[in-house]
Amino acid sequence: MRELREQPLDPVAEQEVIDSIEEVYFSTDSFDMVQYELEKLPPELNLQELEQYRDTLKRQQAAVSKKVADLILEKQPAYVKELERVTALQTNLQLAAVICTNARRQLGVAKEGFTEACLGLLANQRRRQLLTGLLQSLRTIKTLQRTDVRLSEMLEEEDYPGAIQLCLECQKAASTFKHYSCIRSTHTHAHTSEQLDVALSKTCKHFDVVHYTKVQRAYSLLGKTQMAMDQLHMHFTQAIHNTVFQVVLGYVELCAGNADTKFQKMQYKDLCTHITLDSYIPCLTDLCKALWEVMLSYHCTMQWHEEHDKQETPPGNVQCSDESLVDRSYVKKKLEHGLTRIWQVGFICSAVAHQFFRCVLILSRLLRTCGEEFCDSKSEVLQESIKRQSVNYFKHYHRARLEELRMFLENETWELCPVKSNFNISQLHEFKFLGQCRSPSVSPSKLASSGAVPGLELGLFQQYLQEGNPFEMHMEQKEEESEDVLASNGYESDELEKSVYQEYDSDSDVPDELKQDYVDENTGDAPLKSISQETIRSKKRSDYNLNKANQPILTNTTLNVIRLLGKYMQMMNILKPIAFDVIHCVSQLFDYYLYAVYTFFGCNDTYEASGLGLISSRLRSTLNRIQESLIDVETAEGAVVHGPPEERKEKVPSPHLSQLVNLSNSSALFGLAQRVVATESLVFLAEQFEALQSHLDSMMPPAKKPFLQQFYSQTVSTASELRKPIYWIVAAKALDYEQMLLLMAGVKWDIREIMSQHNIYVDVLLKEFEQFHQRLADVSRHVRIPLPVSNVLWEHCIRLANRTLVEGYANVKKCSNEGRALMQLDFQQFLMKLEKLTDLRPIPDKEFVETYIKAYYLTENDMEQFIKNHREYSMKQLANLVNVCLGSHINKKARQKLLAAIDDIDRPKR
């Protein structure tokens, strides 16, 4: 660098080097040039390039250093001149210092001339000090006279140590100023002790560290620490009795209304017998809340004393006073003995009421956990009682829920339940336990026995030490269940609702919420920003899912079944021994919902006989199993029902579709909106079951796990298969296929010239498809039609149309080669126009039609092989090929042979 600076440079070249320096080097003082240069390095380093770049930086640095040195030399004369000015200023300042010294000397002489005045000031100061002392005494006397007022104020402010200290100071001051006749003795000690006892009782329900610290300091000043602990235990016991009695009394009086019964004079056990059925759960919940508050206060009290003892323990081997050791030992033993006593008192008070509650399993579990953490009590009596009663209770509960589900289904109008697009079952309060059970509370006893490090897993007392109540959690979640899942009118916002019907070609009007919420159904990923407009236009044809956010399709009944599933899983989570019985009932809920959707929208013998395999053998066996095991097939005409009464008691009557649901309106595609909501809500329910399979499997006993696997493989997985029979009914009615046959019957096929124009029936059929496409779009404005649904609908309609074409061609009596060419022209025209309406590829049954048309060109031998290989065609269609195509080319014997082959194929079907 020194060599570079010393080398002579051309000023122009030097300036060019300085100008080549990047501007960022002149930005701020905080600029890190090393970091900057390191970040500029390429991924692959080249030593030669790095050395060249280093030389460039060195040249730039040398140019800057030389430029700075030149500037310094240029300013040298000005620097010398300014230095001379500073020297002159220093001389003037020295002269000023001499002047100041002389002035101070003169002032000292003047000060010595005023000695008498100074002595007078000292005398006055002495008198002032005497008067100040007198004033202080007078103020102390005045304060003693106002001690009662101040003491009351301090007690109201809960400054108990200050109040005790004030009493002690008053006694000391009274003895100091007793020579004044105005001093009289005060008697405030008894009143202060009474207020201290009241303050101590307040800590039993709502523990406050500051408040309790003040009370303990006050008792320590009085020397009554042991007496304070005795009083505290008495207050805790009294607080439990009073609290639970007031809770039950409040519910009893609320249930009794204006009945003139003296409930306040009853015993607690007798008072519990007046609790009504509707008040059982709220009453027990409030009892548990109250008991929790008292136990938490006791736990905090013990924690305070433990921390207080650690803070007061002197370091090293310094011994505490005997009195302090005795007080600490007494307090520790008293608190430890009080743990079991407080829990027994509180548990007895709650258990008396618990005999009325057979469904409060979560509260019972929390109560057991509290007892285990509080005093290491297993609560065996409570557990055995809950287990015994739950088995009987659950049977009646499930029967009532099935009847309730039937009522829901029979009154369901199959309208969309407007939930948010990000709806998930974990948002429902019935499934909150899934998150909690992943990190279960561990009692202090378990931590000690397992050697776990305290603090890694928090117990109930650590979780709710600052705020909250574990028994209050479930009630709060029930109140908030509609807060996060429901949307307004099925849309996330009004702007979104206004924009969903805009043209897809212009997505500038689409709000950001819609762009963010739209995800691909197959991958779950957001669409790429580089998606072309052509892609959006192409998706417009058959994907009716773009005009609404991807919110789940479900009904109020679906939501109710999901909530029941959550409640049942909670019971399984708490009562593992009856897990299999609960899962069996869970399967019945899903079975009944699936059976109802099928009987409402998919049960139609006319279309089931189409021979297209709309209902798989697995789905058919599942429906038969549900009908035999769960459905009570009694009729309104009073048909005799066979079977034992106990078996019929486990069954549920078949539900009936609500009269408010109209499935015959052609403009609404024969209830397509209701069918979509019903079918896709079932698919959504099946998806939730799939998501919970691992959790249900973990609850099942090993010997019963095959039942769960069979339920998922044979029932849950068949939910999506209901789409075919349900949407087939819509497809069969949406287009006028009979009109197509009539139009095709009027076409002349024995023409003698090649036609260049297709027949009119093709345009009519395409017009039907265009109207179907428009009606699908109209329905999608109210209910989102997922892509799998639209694909099934289009597949059914196209399949029916193609089979109608084949049926129409099979009705032809005479056909020439030119007529067969016209058939191909018509079908190609139909395919070309149809592909513009739908993205479904390949076109269903395209080969079915093409193969049939090409069969017109077959010879006798080829026709016989064709008949054997293509059994998908009906006997009539195959016979038409023989009669029309080969009729004039073969003799009667050959024709009879082919017709006999057709009859042999059709005989096994009959």
Short mmCIF file of C-alpha atoms in Angstrom, two decimals, residues 355 358 361 380-394 575 578:
data_model
loop_
_atom_site.label_atom_id
_atom_site.label_comp_id
_atom_site.label_asym_id
_atom_site.label_seq_id
_atom_site.Cartn_x
_atom_site.Cartn_y
_atom_site.Cartn_z
CA GLN A 355 -73.81 -39.67 42.45
CA ARG A 358 -73.12 -40.22 35.03
CA LEU A 361 -66.38 -38.02 32.68
CA GLU A 380 -60.35 -45.36 43.79
CA VAL A 381 -63.95 -45.01 44.96
CA LEU A 382 -64.63 -42.33 42.40
CA GLN A 383 -63.03 -44.31 39.56
CA GLU A 384 -64.96 -47.51 40.26
CA SER A 385 -68.24 -45.64 40.52
CA ILE A 386 -67.66 -43.86 37.23
CA LYS A 387 -66.70 -47.06 35.42
CA ARG A 388 -69.76 -48.98 36.63
CA GLN A 389 -72.25 -46.25 35.86
CA SER A 390 -70.78 -45.29 32.48
CA VAL A 391 -71.50 -48.66 30.88
CA ASN A 392 -75.21 -48.45 31.67
CA TYR A 393 -75.40 -44.78 30.93
CA PHE A 394 -73.68 -44.98 27.54
CA LEU A 575 -62.78 -44.94 30.02
CA ILE A 578 -65.43 -49.60 27.28
#
